[in-house]
Amino acid sequence: MDIDSIKTQIEQEVQNIASSGQMSEFKFKYLGRKGIIAELTSSIPNKPKEERASFGQEVNRLKSKLNILISEKEKTLSSGLSQGGLAVVDIGMPGIAQELGQLHPITQVMEEICNIFMRMGFQVVEGPEVETEYNNFTGLNIPLEHPSRDAFDTFYLKDYDRLLLRSHTSPVQVRAMKEHKPPLAIIVPGRVYRPDAVDASHLFMFHQIEGFMVDRGVRFSDLKGILEVFAKGIFGRDIKMRFRPHFFPFTEPSAEVDISCIICKQKGCSVCGRKGWLEILGSGMIHPNVFKNVGHDPAKYTGFAFGMGIERIAMLKYGIDDIRLFFENDLRFLKQF
Ligand code: PHE
């Protein structure tokens, strides 16, 4: 190819360069060690003697023209504009979106429950997950022979005498009442542990919210009213509630609380076992022995307590049929909340 047509080719190619990558390729093609300019230079000695000098000059001129074109083009490239006036950096191109995280559904439901009670004046308190046997059982009037104290029903810490992973949030009743004088209105969210075989409704770790109120003259009707505000706040205004007599060592009287089935509206379905009612929590009036254990006079103070599993509330609220889904870290599940 003669020098003139190489020059025309260079001029066309420079115009089409639109990125620094293309610029490098272009430089390599013409100025590289085996590039076109090097090839032309090394062909000089092969030319007939009388042409060599002028051919050499032409090659040199071509080379300086090339260098000028390159430096001009590099300026327009770095200012973001190619010769056609089009943006080389496409400022209209969508950016790389940062994926937004969100709160875990259990955290969301826990906050929702806490907010309802906080609006009624309850204070949020937390307690440790490693507890003493006293706070978890003895202080709560749970006798030594009670089956829940068995090693099959509670995780004891092997090398620490009388320490365990709390099996419910109720030990915070003991801690809070020992530390503070009534009036108290407290809720306690947190993790609890039980050595249960894992299935669709059991895990070895789950979350509870405990609540209690202690003062002079707190009555069972206060418990009912407060739990009604809670249940309607979470499940909607048209649910019904019922209190079923039950037994807990730390409350007397005790009751389990059901809501009318939100799935079938009491027509009978598999979730409520055709009963039309769903159990949501345990509750009762704090047992006089518990007051004695924490140093308050049961003749002076009364109080109520309740405890619920957050996973269970979340499962009922969202119609989730397997508790394991919460902890598999599958974003296809978690993103729905
Ligand atoms: N601690 C009880 C449980 O884990 C629930 C409960 C709390 C019951 C407070 C009554 C009063 O099952």
Short mmCIF file of C-alpha atoms and ligand atoms in Angstrom, two decimals:
data_model
loop_
_atom_site.label_atom_id
_atom_site.label_comp_id
_atom_site.label_asym_id
_atom_site.label_seq_id
_atom_site.Cartn_x
_atom_site.Cartn_y
_atom_site.Cartn_z
CA MET A 1 0.00 0.00 0.00
CA ASP A 2 1.37 3.44 -0.82
CA ILE A 3 1.87 6.12 1.74
CA ASP A 4 -1.03 8.25 0.53
CA SER A 5 -3.61 5.54 0.90
CA ILE A 6 -2.22 4.65 4.34
CA LYS A 7 -2.69 8.30 5.28
CA THR A 8 -6.34 8.31 4.11
CA GLN A 9 -6.94 5.08 6.00
CA ILE A 10 -5.45 6.56 9.18
CA GLU A 11 -7.65 9.64 8.92
CA GLN A 12 -10.78 7.55 8.57
CA GLU A 13 -9.89 5.19 11.38
CA VAL A 14 -9.09 7.99 13.80
CA GLN A 15 -12.55 9.45 13.26
CA ASN A 16 -14.17 6.20 14.27
CA ILE A 17 -12.29 5.77 17.54
CA ALA A 18 -14.81 6.07 20.38
CA SER A 19 -13.08 4.64 23.43
CA SER A 20 -9.66 4.44 25.00
CA GLY A 21 -9.67 0.71 24.25
CA GLN A 22 -10.08 1.41 20.55
CA MET A 23 -7.37 4.04 20.79
CA SER A 24 -4.92 1.48 22.21
CA GLU A 25 -5.71 -0.94 19.41
CA PHE A 26 -5.20 1.82 16.85
CA LYS A 27 -1.82 2.82 18.33
CA PHE A 28 -0.74 -0.80 18.43
CA LYS A 29 -1.69 -1.26 14.78
CA TYR A 30 0.32 1.74 13.53
CA LEU A 31 2.99 2.47 16.15
CA GLY A 32 3.61 -0.97 17.65
CA ARG A 33 6.91 -2.76 17.32
CA LYS A 34 5.57 -4.68 14.34
CA GLY A 35 3.13 -1.94 13.37
CA ILE A 36 2.65 -0.33 9.98
CA ILE A 37 5.07 2.57 10.59
CA ALA A 38 7.80 0.14 11.73
CA GLU A 39 7.14 -1.94 8.63
CA LEU A 40 7.47 1.11 6.37
CA THR A 41 10.68 2.19 8.12
CA SER A 42 12.27 -1.20 7.78
CA SER A 43 11.38 -1.26 4.08
CA ILE A 44 13.47 1.87 3.36
CA PRO A 45 16.74 0.01 2.69
CA ASN A 46 14.98 -2.15 0.13
CA LYS A 47 13.96 0.83 -1.98
CA PRO A 48 16.01 1.77 -5.04
CA LYS A 49 18.81 4.08 -3.97
CA GLU A 50 17.42 7.27 -5.56
CA GLU A 51 14.00 6.89 -3.89
CA ARG A 52 15.24 6.13 -0.37
CA ALA A 53 15.70 9.71 0.85
CA SER A 54 12.29 10.96 -0.29
CA PHE A 55 10.53 7.80 0.86
CA GLY A 56 12.16 8.17 4.25
CA GLN A 57 10.92 11.75 4.49
CA GLU A 58 7.39 10.71 3.55
CA VAL A 59 7.42 8.05 6.24
CA ASN A 60 8.55 10.63 8.77
CA ARG A 61 5.83 13.05 7.73
CA LEU A 62 3.26 10.31 7.97
CA LYS A 63 4.47 9.47 11.44
CA SER A 64 4.24 13.04 12.70
CA LYS A 65 0.79 13.46 11.11
CA LEU A 66 -0.25 10.27 12.90
CA ASN A 67 1.04 11.56 16.24
CA ILE A 68 -0.84 14.83 15.83
CA LEU A 69 -4.08 13.04 15.00
CA ILE A 70 -3.64 10.76 18.01
CA SER A 71 -3.06 13.54 20.51
CA GLU A 72 -6.03 15.53 19.20
CA LYS A 73 -8.26 12.49 19.38
CA GLU A 74 -7.10 11.70 22.92
CA LYS A 75 -8.08 15.19 24.04
CA THR A 76 -11.64 14.84 22.72
CA LEU A 77 -11.89 11.35 24.20
CA SER A 78 -10.86 12.49 27.67
CA SER A 79 -13.27 15.42 27.55
CA GLY A 80 -16.00 12.86 26.97
CA LEU A 81 -16.88 13.95 23.46
CA SER A 82 -16.01 12.29 20.20
CA GLN A 83 -15.76 14.33 17.03
CA GLY A 84 -19.38 13.76 16.14
CA GLY A 85 -20.34 15.56 19.38
CA LEU A 86 -21.81 12.38 20.84
CA ALA A 87 -21.08 11.47 24.43
CA VAL A 88 -18.53 8.71 24.60
CA VAL A 89 -19.42 8.20 28.21
CA ASP A 90 -23.10 7.41 27.87
CA ILE A 91 -24.55 9.55 30.62
CA GLY A 92 -28.01 8.23 29.80
CA MET A 93 -27.03 4.66 30.58
CA PRO A 94 -28.73 3.30 33.72
CA GLY A 95 -26.33 3.03 36.66
CA ILE A 96 -25.59 -0.14 38.56
CA ALA A 97 -28.35 -0.22 41.14
CA GLN A 98 -27.42 -0.90 44.74
CA GLU A 99 -29.62 -3.72 46.04
CA LEU A 100 -31.65 -2.54 48.99
CA GLY A 101 -31.86 -4.75 52.03
CA GLN A 102 -34.82 -4.91 54.38
CA LEU A 103 -35.73 -6.11 57.83
CA HIS A 104 -36.29 -9.82 58.37
CA PRO A 105 -40.02 -10.67 58.66
CA ILE A 106 -39.53 -11.78 62.28
CA THR A 107 -37.90 -8.43 63.09
CA GLN A 108 -40.75 -6.62 61.34
CA VAL A 109 -43.44 -8.47 63.29
CA MET A 110 -41.48 -8.07 66.52
CA GLU A 111 -41.28 -4.31 65.97
CA GLU A 112 -44.95 -4.14 65.08
CA ILE A 113 -45.91 -5.94 68.30
CA CYS A 114 -43.56 -3.81 70.40
CA ASN A 115 -44.97 -0.64 68.85
CA ILE A 116 -48.53 -1.57 69.79
CA PHE A 117 -47.52 -2.07 73.42
CA MET A 118 -45.29 1.00 73.48
CA ARG A 119 -48.27 3.11 72.42
CA MET A 120 -50.02 1.82 75.54
CA GLY A 121 -47.10 2.91 77.71
CA PHE A 122 -45.08 -0.31 77.92
CA GLN A 123 -41.31 -0.09 78.02
CA VAL A 124 -39.05 -2.46 76.06
CA VAL A 125 -36.51 -4.35 78.16
CA GLU A 126 -34.15 -7.13 77.11
CA GLY A 127 -32.50 -9.92 79.05
CA PRO A 128 -29.62 -12.34 78.45
CA GLU A 129 -30.04 -15.56 76.49
CA VAL A 130 -27.75 -17.38 78.91
CA GLU A 131 -29.74 -17.47 82.14
CA THR A 132 -29.47 -18.88 85.62
CA GLU A 133 -31.58 -21.87 86.50
CA TYR A 134 -33.07 -19.70 89.24
CA ASN A 135 -34.37 -16.96 86.93
CA ASN A 136 -35.60 -19.39 84.28
CA PHE A 137 -37.35 -21.78 86.71
CA THR A 138 -37.10 -21.47 90.49
CA GLY A 139 -37.88 -17.76 90.74
CA LEU A 140 -40.89 -18.36 88.50
CA ASN A 141 -42.34 -20.92 90.90
CA ILE A 142 -41.48 -23.82 88.58
CA PRO A 143 -40.70 -26.71 90.95
CA LEU A 144 -37.60 -28.92 90.65
CA GLU A 145 -39.65 -31.88 89.48
CA HIS A 146 -41.33 -29.96 86.65
CA PRO A 147 -40.72 -31.72 83.31
CA SER A 148 -39.58 -28.52 81.58
CA ARG A 149 -36.52 -28.49 83.87
CA ASP A 150 -35.45 -31.82 82.49
CA ALA A 151 -32.29 -31.84 80.38
CA PHE A 152 -34.40 -33.11 77.50
CA ASP A 153 -36.45 -29.94 77.54
CA THR A 154 -33.82 -27.32 78.30
CA PHE A 155 -30.29 -26.68 77.03
CA TYR A 156 -28.02 -26.67 80.07
CA LEU A 157 -24.52 -25.29 79.61
CA LYS A 158 -22.29 -28.24 80.23
CA ASP A 159 -19.39 -26.81 82.15
CA TYR A 160 -21.29 -24.14 84.02
CA ASP A 161 -23.27 -25.13 87.03
CA ARG A 162 -26.87 -23.89 86.90
CA LEU A 163 -26.54 -21.93 83.68
CA LEU A 164 -28.76 -22.62 80.69
CA LEU A 165 -30.11 -21.15 77.47
CA ARG A 166 -33.39 -19.55 78.54
CA SER A 167 -36.39 -21.58 77.43
CA HIS A 168 -38.74 -18.58 77.57
CA THR A 169 -38.58 -14.82 78.11
CA SER A 170 -40.29 -15.03 81.51
CA PRO A 171 -36.99 -14.90 83.48
CA VAL A 172 -36.89 -11.19 82.61
CA GLN A 173 -39.93 -10.83 84.90
CA VAL A 174 -37.70 -11.94 87.77
CA ARG A 175 -34.81 -9.70 86.70
CA ALA A 176 -36.95 -6.59 86.17
CA MET A 177 -39.05 -6.99 89.31
CA LYS A 178 -35.94 -7.52 91.46
CA GLU A 179 -34.38 -4.39 90.09
CA HIS A 180 -37.37 -2.03 89.91
CA LYS A 181 -40.29 -1.23 92.14
CA PRO A 182 -43.81 -1.22 90.68
CA PRO A 183 -45.52 0.34 88.81
CA LEU A 184 -44.07 -1.62 85.91
CA ALA A 185 -45.31 -2.09 82.36
CA ILE A 186 -42.69 -3.97 80.38
CA ILE A 187 -42.37 -5.97 77.20
CA VAL A 188 -39.45 -8.25 76.46
CA PRO A 189 -38.64 -9.38 72.92
CA GLY A 190 -35.91 -11.96 72.42
CA ARG A 191 -34.62 -15.37 71.42
CA VAL A 192 -35.37 -18.52 73.40
CA TYR A 193 -34.08 -22.09 73.06
CA ARG A 194 -35.58 -25.56 73.45
CA PRO A 195 -34.12 -28.91 72.38
CA ASP A 196 -37.05 -29.78 70.11
CA ALA A 197 -36.76 -31.92 66.99
CA VAL A 198 -37.06 -29.60 64.00
CA ASP A 199 -40.25 -29.85 61.93
CA ALA A 200 -42.76 -27.53 60.25
CA SER A 201 -43.80 -26.02 63.59
CA HIS A 202 -40.74 -26.54 65.83
CA LEU A 203 -37.20 -25.17 65.94
CA PHE A 204 -34.53 -25.35 68.63
CA MET A 205 -34.46 -21.55 68.66
CA PHE A 206 -37.33 -19.10 68.23
CA HIS A 207 -38.48 -15.68 69.40
CA GLN A 208 -40.90 -14.67 72.10
CA ILE A 209 -42.40 -11.49 73.45
CA GLU A 210 -43.14 -11.39 77.12
CA GLY A 211 -45.27 -8.69 78.64
CA PHE A 212 -46.19 -7.85 82.21
CA MET A 213 -47.73 -5.10 84.25
CA VAL A 214 -47.44 -4.77 88.02
CA ASP A 215 -49.03 -2.19 90.28
CA ARG A 216 -51.55 -1.84 93.04
CA GLY A 217 -54.89 -3.05 91.81
CA VAL A 218 -54.00 -4.53 88.41
CA ARG A 219 -56.87 -6.85 87.45
CA PHE A 220 -57.60 -9.66 85.04
CA SER A 221 -59.84 -7.26 83.11
CA ASP A 222 -56.77 -5.07 82.46
CA LEU A 223 -55.07 -8.09 80.91
CA LYS A 224 -58.10 -8.74 78.73
CA GLY A 225 -58.37 -5.15 77.56
CA ILE A 226 -54.70 -4.82 76.74
CA LEU A 227 -54.54 -8.12 74.89
CA GLU A 228 -57.60 -7.17 72.90
CA VAL A 229 -55.94 -3.95 71.72
CA PHE A 230 -52.88 -6.01 70.79
CA ALA A 231 -54.75 -8.77 68.91
CA LYS A 232 -56.92 -6.35 66.97
CA GLY A 233 -53.87 -4.24 66.15
CA ILE A 234 -52.06 -7.23 64.65
CA PHE A 235 -54.88 -9.26 63.14
CA GLY A 236 -57.55 -6.69 62.37
CA ARG A 237 -60.52 -5.17 64.11
CA ASP A 238 -63.05 -7.88 63.38
CA ILE A 239 -61.36 -10.81 65.10
CA LYS A 240 -62.93 -12.31 68.21
CA MET A 241 -60.95 -13.42 71.28
CA ARG A 242 -61.48 -16.02 73.94
CA PHE A 243 -59.64 -16.91 77.14
CA ARG A 244 -59.35 -20.62 77.89
CA PRO A 245 -58.43 -21.77 81.42
CA HIS A 246 -54.91 -23.22 81.50
CA PHE A 247 -52.05 -23.83 83.89
CA PHE A 248 -48.72 -22.08 84.24
CA PRO A 249 -46.70 -22.34 87.51
CA PHE A 250 -45.98 -18.59 87.48
CA THR A 251 -49.52 -17.31 86.96
CA GLU A 252 -52.76 -17.95 88.82
CA PRO A 253 -55.32 -17.96 87.35
CA SER A 254 -53.84 -18.74 83.94
CA ALA A 255 -55.38 -18.66 80.51
CA GLU A 256 -54.48 -19.42 76.96
CA VAL A 257 -55.76 -16.87 74.49
CA ASP A 258 -57.30 -17.78 71.14
CA ILE A 259 -58.39 -15.57 68.28
CA SER A 260 -61.11 -16.47 65.81
CA CYS A 261 -59.52 -18.14 62.78
CA ILE A 262 -58.42 -15.41 60.39
CA ILE A 263 -58.08 -17.91 57.53
CA CYS A 264 -61.60 -19.44 57.44
CA LYS A 265 -63.49 -16.87 59.55
CA GLN A 266 -64.58 -19.76 61.78
CA LYS A 267 -66.06 -21.86 59.00
CA GLY A 268 -63.46 -24.53 59.79
CA CYS A 269 -60.17 -25.07 57.94
CA SER A 270 -56.96 -27.10 58.26
CA VAL A 271 -55.05 -24.23 59.94
CA CYS A 272 -57.46 -24.09 62.91
CA GLY A 273 -58.10 -27.84 62.80
CA ARG A 274 -61.82 -27.17 62.04
CA LYS A 275 -62.15 -25.57 65.48
CA GLY A 276 -62.49 -21.99 64.26
CA TRP A 277 -59.98 -20.78 66.91
CA LEU A 278 -56.23 -20.21 66.85
CA GLU A 279 -54.12 -20.20 70.00
CA ILE A 280 -51.83 -17.15 70.10
CA LEU A 281 -50.43 -16.84 73.62
CA GLY A 282 -50.28 -17.84 77.28
CA SER A 283 -51.19 -15.46 80.08
CA GLY A 284 -52.41 -15.02 83.61
CA MET A 285 -52.17 -13.11 86.88
CA ILE A 286 -48.65 -13.21 88.35
CA HIS A 287 -48.49 -15.87 91.08
CA PRO A 288 -48.02 -14.59 94.67
CA ASN A 289 -44.97 -16.86 95.02
CA VAL A 290 -43.26 -15.02 92.18
CA PHE A 291 -43.83 -11.70 93.99
CA LYS A 292 -42.36 -13.22 97.14
CA ASN A 293 -39.33 -14.51 95.21
CA VAL A 294 -38.53 -11.05 93.86
CA GLY A 295 -39.20 -9.28 97.13
CA HIS A 296 -42.56 -7.60 96.51
CA ASP A 297 -45.50 -7.96 98.84
CA PRO A 298 -48.30 -9.92 97.11
CA ALA A 299 -50.80 -8.32 99.48
CA LYS A 300 -49.86 -4.93 98.07
CA TYR A 301 -49.24 -5.62 94.39
CA THR A 302 -50.97 -7.57 91.66
CA GLY A 303 -50.02 -7.96 88.05
CA PHE A 304 -50.56 -9.84 84.84
CA ALA A 305 -48.12 -11.51 82.46
CA PHE A 306 -48.33 -12.99 79.02
CA GLY A 307 -45.95 -14.60 76.56
CA MET A 308 -46.19 -15.35 72.85
CA GLY A 309 -44.08 -16.85 70.08
CA ILE A 310 -43.27 -14.30 67.40
CA GLU A 311 -42.86 -16.92 64.65
CA ARG A 312 -46.32 -18.22 65.41
CA ILE A 313 -47.87 -14.75 65.20
CA ALA A 314 -46.00 -14.08 61.93
CA MET A 315 -47.09 -17.45 60.49
CA LEU A 316 -50.74 -16.78 61.29
CA LYS A 317 -50.59 -13.20 60.06
CA TYR A 318 -49.04 -14.11 56.72
CA GLY A 319 -50.40 -17.64 56.24
CA ILE A 320 -46.97 -19.31 56.40
CA ASP A 321 -47.17 -23.06 56.98
CA ASP A 322 -43.53 -23.93 57.79
CA ILE A 323 -41.48 -22.22 60.52
CA ARG A 324 -38.21 -23.34 58.91
CA LEU A 325 -38.76 -20.90 56.03
CA PHE A 326 -37.82 -18.01 58.31
CA PHE A 327 -34.28 -19.22 58.84
CA GLU A 328 -33.25 -20.71 55.50
CA ASN A 329 -32.06 -17.34 54.21
CA ASP A 330 -33.86 -17.87 50.92
CA LEU A 331 -34.32 -14.39 49.46
CA ARG A 332 -37.23 -15.55 47.30
CA PHE A 333 -39.12 -16.07 50.57
CA LEU A 334 -37.72 -13.16 52.59
CA LYS A 335 -38.24 -10.54 49.87
CA GLN A 336 -42.00 -10.96 50.06
CA PHE A 337 -42.29 -9.11 53.37
N1 PHE B 1 -43.53 -18.46 79.43
C1 PHE B 1 -44.70 -19.12 78.89
C2 PHE B 1 -44.25 -20.05 77.75
O1 PHE B 1 -43.14 -19.93 77.27
C3 PHE B 1 -45.70 -18.14 78.36
C4 PHE B 1 -46.31 -17.30 79.44
C5 PHE B 1 -45.75 -16.11 79.82
C6 PHE B 1 -47.45 -17.72 80.10
C7 PHE B 1 -46.32 -15.33 80.82
C8 PHE B 1 -48.04 -16.96 81.08
C9 PHE B 1 -47.47 -15.78 81.45
O2 PHE B 1 -44.99 -20.90 77.30
#
